[in-house]
Amino acid sequence: MSPILPSDDTHALLQSVVDVARAIFAAAASSVFLLDDTAGELVFQAVSGEGEDMLVGTRFPAHRGIAGWVASSGQAIIADDLASTRTFARDLAESTGYVPNALMAAPLLSQQRVLGVLEVLDPSPRPRAGLEDLDLLSLFAAQAAIALRVTGRSSGAGTTAPGATDEQLTDAFRAFLRDRSH
């Protein structure tokens, strides 16, 4: 992954993803990190809410914190109590000026390769179905990965999930939103 910031169009798409994710989950903040393989870092590319004025371009070691775990494992996670979550890197959070109590994170996947991580910080404290929220966040992450692939930030074509085309993921995302609003 190139350390160059995405084009204006790509940034606008990623910003839209984090803005919508923040609104859907009534969260304090949402962000997209892209993985810079060469530097071994996660780079803030789009931020909505807390830190949006200063975090874009900020870099963190790709092996640290929950975002680092998601990037290395390729798995989504919900952490409702960060104080008791051992992978949470409080020092990294403090350096951003905002320390969340809870978060959800999902990988941005293209051809089984992690491009980055979508995070939602301090989603509204409501009873969670768990997997339903994680599925929704994963769909947002899939949309961001599609945007990156379409604008040329990842190599090759292919699917973001085994057996699913971009059109199928988009349709599933729309259906999920329709079902959620009823």
CSV table of N, CA and C in Angstrom, one decimal:
chain,number,residue,atom,x,y,z
A,1,MET,N,0.9,-1.2,0.0
A,1,MET,CA,0.0,0.0,0.0
A,1,MET,C,0.9,1.2,0.0
A,2,SER,N,0.7,2.1,-0.8
A,2,SER,CA,1.4,3.3,-1.0
A,2,SER,C,1.2,4.3,0.2
A,3,PRO,N,2.2,5.0,0.7
A,3,PRO,CA,2.0,5.9,1.8
A,3,PRO,C,1.3,7.2,1.4
A,4,ILE,N,1.0,7.4,0.1
A,4,ILE,CA,0.4,8.6,-0.4
A,4,ILE,C,-1.0,8.6,0.0
A,5,LEU,N,-1.5,9.8,0.4
A,5,LEU,CA,-2.9,10.0,0.7
A,5,LEU,C,-3.8,9.8,-0.5
A,6,PRO,N,-5.0,9.2,-0.3
A,6,PRO,CA,-5.9,9.0,-1.4
A,6,PRO,C,-6.3,10.2,-2.2
A,7,SER,N,-6.8,10.0,-3.4
A,7,SER,CA,-7.2,11.2,-4.2
A,7,SER,C,-8.4,11.8,-3.5
A,8,ASP,N,-8.8,13.0,-4.0
A,8,ASP,CA,-9.9,13.7,-3.4
A,8,ASP,C,-11.2,12.9,-3.5
A,9,ASP,N,-11.4,12.2,-4.6
A,9,ASP,CA,-12.6,11.3,-4.8
A,9,ASP,C,-12.6,10.2,-3.8
A,10,THR,N,-11.5,9.5,-3.6
A,10,THR,CA,-11.4,8.4,-2.7
A,10,THR,C,-11.6,9.0,-1.2
A,11,HIS,N,-11.0,10.1,-0.9
A,11,HIS,CA,-11.2,10.6,0.4
A,11,HIS,C,-12.7,11.0,0.6
A,12,ALA,N,-13.3,11.5,-0.4
A,12,ALA,CA,-14.8,11.9,-0.2
A,12,ALA,C,-15.6,10.6,0.0
A,13,LEU,N,-15.3,9.5,-0.7
A,13,LEU,CA,-16.0,8.2,-0.4
A,13,LEU,C,-15.7,7.7,1.0
A,14,LEU,N,-14.5,7.7,1.4
A,14,LEU,CA,-14.2,7.2,2.7
A,14,LEU,C,-14.8,8.1,3.8
A,15,GLN,N,-14.8,9.4,3.6
A,15,GLN,CA,-15.4,10.4,4.5
A,15,GLN,C,-16.9,10.1,4.6
A,16,SER,N,-17.5,9.8,3.5
A,16,SER,CA,-19.0,9.4,3.5
A,16,SER,C,-19.2,8.2,4.3
A,17,VAL,N,-18.3,7.2,4.2
A,17,VAL,CA,-18.5,5.9,5.0
A,17,VAL,C,-18.4,6.2,6.4
A,18,VAL,N,-17.4,7.0,6.9
A,18,VAL,CA,-17.3,7.2,8.3
A,18,VAL,C,-18.4,8.1,8.8
A,19,ASP,N,-18.9,9.1,8.0
A,19,ASP,CA,-20.0,9.9,8.5
A,19,ASP,C,-21.2,9.1,8.7
A,20,VAL,N,-21.5,8.2,7.7
A,20,VAL,CA,-22.7,7.4,7.8
A,20,VAL,C,-22.6,6.4,9.0
A,21,ALA,N,-21.5,5.8,9.1
A,21,ALA,CA,-21.3,4.8,10.2
A,21,ALA,C,-21.5,5.5,11.6
A,22,ARG,N,-20.9,6.7,11.7
A,22,ARG,CA,-21.1,7.5,12.9
A,22,ARG,C,-22.6,7.8,13.2
A,23,ALA,N,-23.3,8.2,12.2
A,23,ALA,CA,-24.7,8.5,12.3
A,23,ALA,C,-25.5,7.2,12.7
A,24,ILE,N,-25.3,6.1,11.9
A,24,ILE,CA,-26.1,4.9,12.2
A,24,ILE,C,-25.9,4.4,13.6
A,25,PHE,N,-24.7,4.4,14.1
A,25,PHE,CA,-24.4,3.9,15.4
A,25,PHE,C,-24.5,5.0,16.5
A,26,ALA,N,-24.9,6.2,16.2
A,26,ALA,CA,-24.9,7.3,17.1
A,26,ALA,C,-23.7,7.4,18.0
A,27,ALA,N,-22.5,7.3,17.3
A,27,ALA,CA,-21.2,7.2,17.9
A,27,ALA,C,-20.6,8.6,18.1
A,28,ALA,N,-19.6,8.6,19.0
A,28,ALA,CA,-18.8,9.8,19.2
A,28,ALA,C,-17.9,10.1,18.0
A,29,ALA,N,-17.4,9.0,17.4
A,29,ALA,CA,-16.5,9.2,16.3
A,29,ALA,C,-16.4,7.9,15.4
A,30,SER,N,-16.0,8.1,14.2
A,30,SER,CA,-15.7,7.0,13.3
A,30,SER,C,-14.5,7.3,12.5
A,31,SER,N,-13.7,6.3,12.1
A,31,SER,CA,-12.6,6.6,11.3
A,31,SER,C,-12.2,5.4,10.4
A,32,VAL,N,-11.5,5.7,9.4
A,32,VAL,CA,-10.9,4.7,8.5
A,32,VAL,C,-9.4,4.9,8.6
A,33,PHE,N,-8.7,3.7,8.9
A,33,PHE,CA,-7.2,3.7,8.8
A,33,PHE,C,-6.9,2.9,7.5
A,34,LEU,N,-5.9,3.3,6.8
A,34,LEU,CA,-5.4,2.4,5.7
A,34,LEU,C,-4.0,1.9,6.1
A,35,LEU,N,-3.7,0.7,5.7
A,35,LEU,CA,-2.5,0.0,6.0
A,35,LEU,C,-1.4,0.4,5.1
A,36,ASP,N,-0.3,1.0,5.6
A,36,ASP,CA,0.9,1.3,4.8
A,36,ASP,C,1.8,0.1,5.1
A,37,ASP,N,1.8,-0.9,4.2
A,37,ASP,CA,2.7,-2.1,4.4
A,37,ASP,C,4.1,-1.7,4.5
A,38,THR,N,4.6,-0.8,3.6
A,38,THR,CA,6.0,-0.4,3.6
A,38,THR,C,6.5,0.1,4.9
A,39,ALA,N,5.7,1.0,5.5
A,39,ALA,CA,6.1,1.6,6.8
A,39,ALA,C,5.7,0.7,8.0
A,40,GLY,N,4.8,-0.2,7.8
A,40,GLY,CA,4.2,-1.0,8.9
A,40,GLY,C,3.4,-0.2,9.8
A,41,GLU,N,2.6,0.7,9.2
A,41,GLU,CA,1.7,1.6,10.0
A,41,GLU,C,0.3,1.6,9.5
A,42,LEU,N,-0.6,2.0,10.4
A,42,LEU,CA,-2.0,2.3,10.0
A,42,LEU,C,-2.1,3.9,10.0
A,43,VAL,N,-2.7,4.4,8.9
A,43,VAL,CA,-2.8,5.8,8.7
A,43,VAL,C,-4.2,6.3,8.7
A,44,PHE,N,-4.6,7.2,9.6
A,44,PHE,CA,-5.9,7.8,9.5
A,44,PHE,C,-6.1,8.4,8.1
A,45,GLN,N,-7.2,8.0,7.4
A,45,GLN,CA,-7.5,8.6,6.1
A,45,GLN,C,-8.8,9.4,6.1
A,46,ALA,N,-9.7,9.0,7.0
A,46,ALA,CA,-11.0,9.8,7.1
A,46,ALA,C,-11.5,9.6,8.5
A,47,VAL,N,-12.0,10.8,9.1
A,47,VAL,CA,-12.4,10.8,10.5
A,47,VAL,C,-13.7,11.6,10.6
A,48,SER,N,-14.7,11.1,11.3
A,48,SER,CA,-15.9,11.9,11.6
A,48,SER,C,-16.1,12.0,13.1
A,49,GLY,N,-16.4,13.2,13.6
A,49,GLY,CA,-16.6,13.3,15.0
A,49,GLY,C,-15.3,13.7,15.8
A,50,GLU,N,-15.1,13.2,17.0
A,50,GLU,CA,-13.9,13.5,17.8
A,50,GLU,C,-12.6,13.3,16.9
A,51,GLY,N,-11.8,14.4,16.9
A,51,GLY,CA,-10.5,14.4,16.2
A,51,GLY,C,-10.5,14.6,14.7
A,52,GLU,N,-11.7,14.9,14.1
A,52,GLU,CA,-11.8,15.0,12.7
A,52,GLU,C,-10.9,16.2,12.1
A,53,ASP,N,-10.7,17.2,13.0
A,53,ASP,CA,-9.9,18.3,12.5
A,53,ASP,C,-8.4,18.1,12.5
A,54,MET,N,-7.9,17.0,13.2
A,54,MET,CA,-6.5,16.9,13.3
A,54,MET,C,-5.9,15.5,13.0
A,55,LEU,N,-6.7,14.5,12.9
A,55,LEU,CA,-6.1,13.2,12.9
A,55,LEU,C,-5.8,12.6,11.5
A,56,VAL,N,-6.4,13.2,10.4
A,56,VAL,CA,-6.1,12.6,9.1
A,56,VAL,C,-4.6,12.8,8.8
A,57,GLY,N,-4.0,11.6,8.4
A,57,GLY,CA,-2.6,11.6,8.2
A,57,GLY,C,-1.8,11.1,9.3
A,58,THR,N,-2.4,11.0,10.5
A,58,THR,CA,-1.7,10.5,11.7
A,58,THR,C,-1.4,9.0,11.5
A,59,ARG,N,-0.2,8.6,12.0
A,59,ARG,CA,0.2,7.2,11.8
A,59,ARG,C,0.4,6.5,13.2
A,60,PHE,N,0.1,5.2,13.2
A,60,PHE,CA,0.3,4.4,14.3
A,60,PHE,C,1.0,3.1,13.9
A,61,PRO,N,1.7,2.4,14.8
A,61,PRO,CA,2.3,1.1,14.4
A,61,PRO,C,1.1,0.1,14.1
A,62,ALA,N,1.3,-0.6,13.0
A,62,ALA,CA,0.2,-1.5,12.5
A,62,ALA,C,0.0,-2.7,13.4
A,63,HIS,N,0.9,-3.0,14.3
A,63,HIS,CA,0.8,-4.1,15.2
A,63,HIS,C,0.2,-3.8,16.6
A,64,ARG,N,-0.1,-2.5,16.8
A,64,ARG,CA,-0.6,-2.1,18.1
A,64,ARG,C,-2.1,-1.8,18.2
A,65,GLY,N,-2.7,-2.0,19.3
A,65,GLY,CA,-4.1,-1.6,19.6
A,65,GLY,C,-5.1,-2.6,18.9
A,66,ILE,N,-6.3,-2.2,19.1
A,66,ILE,CA,-7.4,-3.0,18.5
A,66,ILE,C,-7.4,-2.9,17.0
A,67,ALA,N,-7.1,-1.7,16.4
A,67,ALA,CA,-7.1,-1.6,15.0
A,67,ALA,C,-5.9,-2.4,14.4
A,68,GLY,N,-4.8,-2.5,15.1
A,68,GLY,CA,-3.7,-3.4,14.7
A,68,GLY,C,-4.1,-4.8,14.8
A,69,TRP,N,-4.8,-5.2,15.8
A,69,TRP,CA,-5.3,-6.6,15.9
A,69,TRP,C,-6.2,-6.9,14.7
A,70,VAL,N,-7.2,-6.0,14.4
A,70,VAL,CA,-8.1,-6.2,13.3
A,70,VAL,C,-7.3,-6.3,12.0
A,71,ALA,N,-6.4,-5.4,11.8
A,71,ALA,CA,-5.6,-5.5,10.6
A,71,ALA,C,-4.8,-6.8,10.4
A,72,SER,N,-4.2,-7.3,11.5
A,72,SER,CA,-3.4,-8.5,11.4
A,72,SER,C,-4.3,-9.8,11.4
A,73,SER,N,-5.4,-9.7,12.0
A,73,SER,CA,-6.3,-11.0,12.1
A,73,SER,C,-7.3,-11.0,10.9
A,74,GLY,N,-7.7,-9.8,10.4
A,74,GLY,CA,-8.7,-9.8,9.4
A,74,GLY,C,-10.1,-10.0,9.9
A,75,GLN,N,-10.3,-9.9,11.2
A,75,GLN,CA,-11.5,-10.2,11.9
A,75,GLN,C,-12.1,-8.9,12.5
A,76,ALA,N,-13.4,-8.8,12.5
A,76,ALA,CA,-14.1,-7.7,13.1
A,76,ALA,C,-14.2,-8.0,14.6
A,77,ILE,N,-14.4,-6.9,15.4
A,77,ILE,CA,-14.5,-7.0,16.9
A,77,ILE,C,-15.4,-5.9,17.4
A,78,ILE,N,-16.1,-6.3,18.5
A,78,ILE,CA,-16.8,-5.3,19.3
A,78,ILE,C,-16.2,-5.4,20.7
A,79,ALA,N,-15.8,-4.2,21.3
A,79,ALA,CA,-15.2,-4.2,22.6
A,79,ALA,C,-16.1,-3.2,23.4
A,80,ASP,N,-16.9,-3.7,24.3
A,80,ASP,CA,-17.8,-2.8,25.0
A,80,ASP,C,-17.2,-2.2,26.3
A,81,ASP,N,-16.1,-2.8,26.7
A,81,ASP,CA,-15.4,-2.3,27.9
A,81,ASP,C,-13.9,-2.3,27.6
A,82,LEU,N,-13.4,-1.2,27.1
A,82,LEU,CA,-12.0,-1.1,26.7
A,82,LEU,C,-11.1,-1.1,27.8
A,83,ALA,N,-11.5,-0.7,29.0
A,83,ALA,CA,-10.6,-0.7,30.2
A,83,ALA,C,-10.2,-2.2,30.5
A,84,SER,N,-11.0,-3.1,30.2
A,84,SER,CA,-10.7,-4.5,30.5
A,84,SER,C,-10.3,-5.3,29.2
A,85,THR,N,-10.0,-4.6,28.1
A,85,THR,CA,-9.6,-5.3,26.8
A,85,THR,C,-8.1,-5.2,26.7
A,86,ARG,N,-7.4,-6.3,26.7
A,86,ARG,CA,-6.0,-6.3,26.8
A,86,ARG,C,-5.3,-5.8,25.5
A,87,THR,N,-6.0,-5.8,24.3
A,87,THR,CA,-5.4,-5.3,23.1
A,87,THR,C,-5.6,-3.8,22.9
A,88,PHE,N,-6.4,-3.2,23.8
A,88,PHE,CA,-6.6,-1.8,23.7
A,88,PHE,C,-5.3,-1.0,24.1
A,89,ALA,N,-4.8,-0.1,23.2
A,89,ALA,CA,-3.6,0.6,23.5
A,89,ALA,C,-4.0,2.0,24.0
A,90,ARG,N,-4.2,2.2,25.3
A,90,ARG,CA,-4.7,3.4,25.8
A,90,ARG,C,-3.7,4.6,25.5
A,91,ASP,N,-2.4,4.3,25.4
A,91,ASP,CA,-1.5,5.4,25.1
A,91,ASP,C,-1.7,6.0,23.7
A,92,LEU,N,-2.0,5.1,22.8
A,92,LEU,CA,-2.3,5.5,21.4
A,92,LEU,C,-3.6,6.4,21.4
A,93,ALA,N,-4.6,5.9,22.1
A,93,ALA,CA,-5.9,6.7,22.2
A,93,ALA,C,-5.6,8.1,22.8
A,94,GLU,N,-4.8,8.1,23.9
A,94,GLU,CA,-4.6,9.4,24.6
A,94,GLU,C,-3.8,10.3,23.7
A,95,SER,N,-3.0,9.8,22.8
A,95,SER,CA,-2.2,10.7,21.9
A,95,SER,C,-3.1,11.3,20.8
A,96,THR,N,-4.4,10.8,20.6
A,96,THR,CA,-5.3,11.4,19.7
A,96,THR,C,-6.2,12.5,20.4
A,97,GLY,N,-6.1,12.5,21.7
A,97,GLY,CA,-6.9,13.5,22.4
A,97,GLY,C,-8.3,13.0,22.8
A,98,TYR,N,-8.6,11.7,22.5
A,98,TYR,CA,-9.9,11.1,22.8
A,98,TYR,C,-9.7,9.7,23.2
A,99,VAL,N,-10.2,9.3,24.4
A,99,VAL,CA,-10.1,7.9,24.9
A,99,VAL,C,-11.5,7.3,25.0
A,100,PRO,N,-11.8,6.4,24.1
A,100,PRO,CA,-13.2,5.9,24.1
A,100,PRO,C,-13.3,4.8,25.2
A,101,ASN,N,-14.6,4.5,25.5
A,101,ASN,CA,-14.9,3.5,26.5
A,101,ASN,C,-15.3,2.2,25.8
A,102,ALA,N,-15.7,2.3,24.5
A,102,ALA,CA,-16.1,1.1,23.7
A,102,ALA,C,-15.9,1.4,22.3
A,103,LEU,N,-15.7,0.4,21.5
A,103,LEU,CA,-15.5,0.6,20.0
A,103,LEU,C,-15.9,-0.7,19.3
A,104,MET,N,-16.1,-0.5,18.0
A,104,MET,CA,-16.4,-1.6,17.1
A,104,MET,C,-15.4,-1.4,15.9
A,105,ALA,N,-14.8,-2.4,15.4
A,105,ALA,CA,-13.9,-2.3,14.3
A,105,ALA,C,-14.0,-3.5,13.3
A,106,ALA,N,-13.8,-3.2,12.1
A,106,ALA,CA,-13.9,-4.2,11.0
A,106,ALA,C,-12.8,-3.9,10.0
A,107,PRO,N,-12.3,-5.0,9.4
A,107,PRO,CA,-11.3,-4.8,8.4
A,107,PRO,C,-11.8,-4.4,7.1
A,108,LEU,N,-11.1,-3.7,6.3
A,108,LEU,CA,-11.4,-3.4,4.9
A,108,LEU,C,-10.7,-4.4,4.1
A,109,LEU,N,-11.4,-5.4,3.5
A,109,LEU,CA,-10.8,-6.5,2.8
A,109,LEU,C,-11.0,-6.4,1.3
A,110,SER,N,-10.0,-6.8,0.6
A,110,SER,CA,-10.1,-7.0,-0.9
A,110,SER,C,-9.2,-8.2,-1.2
A,111,GLN,N,-9.8,-9.2,-1.9
A,111,GLN,CA,-9.2,-10.4,-2.2
A,111,GLN,C,-8.5,-11.0,-1.0
A,112,GLN,N,-9.2,-11.1,0.1
A,112,GLN,CA,-8.6,-11.7,1.3
A,112,GLN,C,-7.5,-10.9,1.9
A,113,ARG,N,-7.2,-9.7,1.4
A,113,ARG,CA,-6.1,-8.9,1.9
A,113,ARG,C,-6.7,-7.7,2.6
A,114,VAL,N,-6.1,-7.4,3.8
A,114,VAL,CA,-6.6,-6.3,4.6
A,114,VAL,C,-5.9,-5.0,4.0
A,115,LEU,N,-6.8,-4.0,3.7
A,115,LEU,CA,-6.4,-2.7,3.2
A,115,LEU,C,-6.3,-1.7,4.3
A,116,GLY,N,-7.2,-2.0,5.3
A,116,GLY,CA,-7.2,-1.0,6.4
A,116,GLY,C,-8.3,-1.5,7.4
A,117,VAL,N,-8.7,-0.5,8.3
A,117,VAL,CA,-9.7,-0.8,9.3
A,117,VAL,C,-10.7,0.3,9.5
A,118,LEU,N,-12.0,0.0,9.6
A,118,LEU,CA,-13.0,0.9,9.9
A,118,LEU,C,-13.3,0.8,11.4
A,119,GLU,N,-13.3,1.9,12.1
A,119,GLU,CA,-13.6,1.9,13.6
A,119,GLU,C,-14.8,2.8,13.9
A,120,VAL,N,-15.6,2.5,14.8
A,120,VAL,CA,-16.6,3.3,15.4
A,120,VAL,C,-16.4,3.4,16.9
A,121,LEU,N,-16.2,4.6,17.4
A,121,LEU,CA,-15.9,4.8,18.8
A,121,LEU,C,-17.1,5.2,19.6
A,122,ASP,N,-17.3,4.6,20.7
A,122,ASP,CA,-18.4,4.9,21.6
A,122,ASP,C,-19.7,5.0,20.9
A,123,PRO,N,-20.1,3.8,20.3
A,123,PRO,CA,-21.5,3.8,19.8
A,123,PRO,C,-22.5,3.9,20.9
A,124,SER,N,-23.7,4.4,20.5
A,124,SER,CA,-24.7,4.6,21.5
A,124,SER,C,-24.9,3.4,22.4
A,125,PRO,N,-25.0,3.7,23.7
A,125,PRO,CA,-25.2,2.6,24.7
A,125,PRO,C,-26.6,2.0,24.6
A,126,ARG,N,-26.8,1.0,23.8
A,126,ARG,CA,-28.1,0.4,23.6
A,126,ARG,C,-27.8,-1.1,23.6
A,127,PRO,N,-28.8,-1.9,24.0
A,127,PRO,CA,-28.6,-3.3,23.9
A,127,PRO,C,-28.3,-3.7,22.5
A,128,ARG,N,-27.2,-4.5,22.4
A,128,ARG,CA,-26.7,-4.9,21.0
A,128,ARG,C,-27.1,-6.3,20.8
A,129,ALA,N,-27.4,-6.5,19.5
A,129,ALA,CA,-27.6,-7.9,19.1
A,129,ALA,C,-26.2,-8.5,18.8
A,130,GLY,N,-25.1,-7.7,18.9
A,130,GLY,CA,-23.8,-8.1,18.7
A,130,GLY,C,-23.5,-8.4,17.3
A,131,LEU,N,-23.8,-9.6,16.8
A,131,LEU,CA,-23.5,-9.9,15.4
A,131,LEU,C,-24.2,-9.0,14.4
A,132,GLU,N,-25.4,-8.6,14.7
A,132,GLU,CA,-26.1,-7.7,13.8
A,132,GLU,C,-25.3,-6.4,13.6
A,133,ASP,N,-24.9,-5.8,14.7
A,133,ASP,CA,-24.1,-4.6,14.6
A,133,ASP,C,-22.7,-4.8,13.9
A,134,LEU,N,-22.1,-6.0,14.2
A,134,LEU,CA,-20.9,-6.3,13.6
A,134,LEU,C,-21.0,-6.6,12.1
A,135,ASP,N,-22.1,-7.2,11.7
A,135,ASP,CA,-22.4,-7.4,10.3
A,135,ASP,C,-22.6,-6.1,9.6
A,136,LEU,N,-23.3,-5.1,10.2
A,136,LEU,CA,-23.5,-3.8,9.6
A,136,LEU,C,-22.2,-3.1,9.4
A,137,LEU,N,-21.4,-3.1,10.5
A,137,LEU,CA,-20.1,-2.5,10.4
A,137,LEU,C,-19.2,-3.1,9.3
A,138,SER,N,-19.3,-4.4,9.2
A,138,SER,CA,-18.5,-5.1,8.2
A,138,SER,C,-19.0,-4.8,6.8
A,139,LEU,N,-20.3,-4.5,6.6
A,139,LEU,CA,-20.8,-4.1,5.3
A,139,LEU,C,-20.3,-2.7,5.0
A,140,PHE,N,-20.2,-1.8,6.0
A,140,PHE,CA,-19.6,-0.5,5.7
A,140,PHE,C,-18.1,-0.7,5.3
A,141,ALA,N,-17.4,-1.5,6.0
A,141,ALA,CA,-16.0,-1.8,5.7
A,141,ALA,C,-15.9,-2.3,4.2
A,142,ALA,N,-16.8,-3.2,3.9
A,142,ALA,CA,-16.8,-3.7,2.5
A,142,ALA,C,-17.0,-2.6,1.5
A,143,GLN,N,-17.9,-1.7,1.8
A,143,GLN,CA,-18.1,-0.6,0.9
A,143,GLN,C,-16.9,0.3,0.7
A,144,ALA,N,-16.2,0.5,1.8
A,144,ALA,CA,-14.9,1.3,1.8
A,144,ALA,C,-13.9,0.5,0.9
A,145,ALA,N,-13.8,-0.8,1.1
A,145,ALA,CA,-12.8,-1.5,0.3
A,145,ALA,C,-13.2,-1.5,-1.2
A,146,ILE,N,-14.4,-1.6,-1.5
A,146,ILE,CA,-14.9,-1.4,-2.9
A,146,ILE,C,-14.4,-0.1,-3.4
A,147,ALA,N,-14.7,1.0,-2.6
A,147,ALA,CA,-14.3,2.3,-3.1
A,147,ALA,C,-12.8,2.4,-3.3
A,148,LEU,N,-12.0,1.8,-2.4
A,148,LEU,CA,-10.5,1.8,-2.6
A,148,LEU,C,-10.1,1.0,-3.9
A,149,ARG,N,-10.7,-0.1,-4.1
A,149,ARG,CA,-10.4,-0.9,-5.3
A,149,ARG,C,-10.8,-0.2,-6.5
A,150,VAL,N,-12.0,0.4,-6.6
A,150,VAL,CA,-12.5,1.1,-7.8
A,150,VAL,C,-11.6,2.3,-8.1
A,151,THR,N,-11.1,2.9,-7.1
A,151,THR,CA,-10.3,4.1,-7.4
A,151,THR,C,-8.8,3.8,-7.5
A,152,GLY,N,-8.5,2.5,-7.5
A,152,GLY,CA,-7.1,2.0,-7.8
A,152,GLY,C,-6.2,2.0,-6.6
A,153,ARG,N,-6.7,2.0,-5.3
A,153,ARG,CA,-5.8,1.9,-4.2
A,153,ARG,C,-5.3,0.5,-3.9
A,154,SER,N,-6.0,-0.5,-4.4
A,154,SER,CA,-5.5,-1.9,-4.2
A,154,SER,C,-5.2,-2.5,-5.5
A,155,SER,N,-4.4,-3.6,-5.5
A,155,SER,CA,-4.1,-4.2,-6.7
A,155,SER,C,-5.1,-5.3,-7.1
A,156,GLY,N,-5.4,-5.3,-8.4
A,156,GLY,CA,-6.2,-6.4,-8.9
A,156,GLY,C,-7.7,-6.2,-8.6
A,157,ALA,N,-8.5,-7.1,-9.3
A,157,ALA,CA,-9.9,-7.1,-9.0
A,157,ALA,C,-10.2,-8.3,-8.2
A,158,GLY,N,-11.4,-8.6,-8.0
A,158,GLY,CA,-11.8,-9.7,-7.2
A,158,GLY,C,-12.9,-9.3,-6.2
A,159,THR,N,-13.2,-10.2,-5.3
A,159,THR,CA,-14.3,-9.9,-4.4
A,159,THR,C,-13.7,-9.6,-3.0
A,160,THR,N,-14.6,-8.9,-2.2
A,160,THR,CA,-14.2,-8.5,-0.9
A,160,THR,C,-14.6,-9.6,0.1
A,161,ALA,N,-15.4,-10.5,-0.3
A,161,ALA,CA,-15.7,-11.7,0.6
A,161,ALA,C,-15.8,-12.9,-0.3
A,162,PRO,N,-15.5,-14.0,0.2
A,162,PRO,CA,-15.5,-15.2,-0.7
A,162,PRO,C,-16.9,-15.4,-1.4
A,163,GLY,N,-16.9,-15.4,-2.7
A,163,GLY,CA,-18.1,-15.7,-3.5
A,163,GLY,C,-19.0,-14.5,-3.7
A,164,ALA,N,-18.7,-13.4,-3.1
A,164,ALA,CA,-19.6,-12.2,-3.2
A,164,ALA,C,-19.0,-11.2,-4.2
A,165,THR,N,-19.8,-10.7,-5.1
A,165,THR,CA,-19.4,-9.6,-6.0
A,165,THR,C,-19.7,-8.3,-5.4
A,166,ASP,N,-19.1,-7.3,-5.9
A,166,ASP,CA,-19.3,-5.9,-5.4
A,166,ASP,C,-20.8,-5.6,-5.4
A,167,GLU,N,-21.5,-5.9,-6.5
A,167,GLU,CA,-22.9,-5.7,-6.7
A,167,GLU,C,-23.7,-6.4,-5.6
A,168,GLN,N,-23.3,-7.7,-5.3
A,168,GLN,CA,-24.0,-8.4,-4.3
A,168,GLN,C,-23.8,-7.8,-2.9
A,169,LEU,N,-22.6,-7.3,-2.6
A,169,LEU,CA,-22.3,-6.7,-1.3
A,169,LEU,C,-23.1,-5.4,-1.2
A,170,THR,N,-23.2,-4.6,-2.3
A,170,THR,CA,-23.9,-3.4,-2.3
A,170,THR,C,-25.4,-3.7,-2.1
A,171,ASP,N,-25.9,-4.7,-2.7
A,171,ASP,CA,-27.4,-5.1,-2.5
A,171,ASP,C,-27.6,-5.5,-1.1
A,172,ALA,N,-26.7,-6.3,-0.6
A,172,ALA,CA,-26.8,-6.8,0.8
A,172,ALA,C,-26.8,-5.6,1.8
A,173,PHE,N,-25.9,-4.7,1.5
A,173,PHE,CA,-25.9,-3.5,2.4
A,173,PHE,C,-27.2,-2.7,2.4
A,174,ARG,N,-27.7,-2.5,1.2
A,174,ARG,CA,-29.0,-1.8,1.0
A,174,ARG,C,-30.1,-2.5,1.7
A,175,ALA,N,-30.2,-3.8,1.6
A,175,ALA,CA,-31.2,-4.7,2.2
A,175,ALA,C,-31.1,-4.6,3.7
A,176,PHE,N,-29.8,-4.7,4.2
A,176,PHE,CA,-29.6,-4.6,5.7
A,176,PHE,C,-30.1,-3.3,6.2
A,177,LEU,N,-29.8,-2.2,5.5
A,177,LEU,CA,-30.3,-0.8,6.0
A,177,LEU,C,-31.8,-0.8,5.9
A,178,ARG,N,-32.5,-1.3,4.9
A,178,ARG,CA,-33.9,-1.3,4.8
A,178,ARG,C,-34.5,-2.1,6.0
A,179,ASP,N,-34.0,-3.3,6.2
A,179,ASP,CA,-34.5,-4.1,7.3
A,179,ASP,C,-34.3,-3.4,8.7
A,180,ARG,N,-33.2,-2.8,8.8
A,180,ARG,CA,-32.8,-2.1,10.1
A,180,ARG,C,-33.8,-0.9,10.4
A,181,SER,N,-34.3,-0.3,9.3
A,181,SER,CA,-35.1,0.9,9.5
A,181,SER,C,-36.6,0.5,9.7
A,182,HIS,N,-36.9,-0.7,9.6
A,182,HIS,CA,-38.3,-1.1,9.8
A,182,HIS,C,-38.6,-1.6,11.2
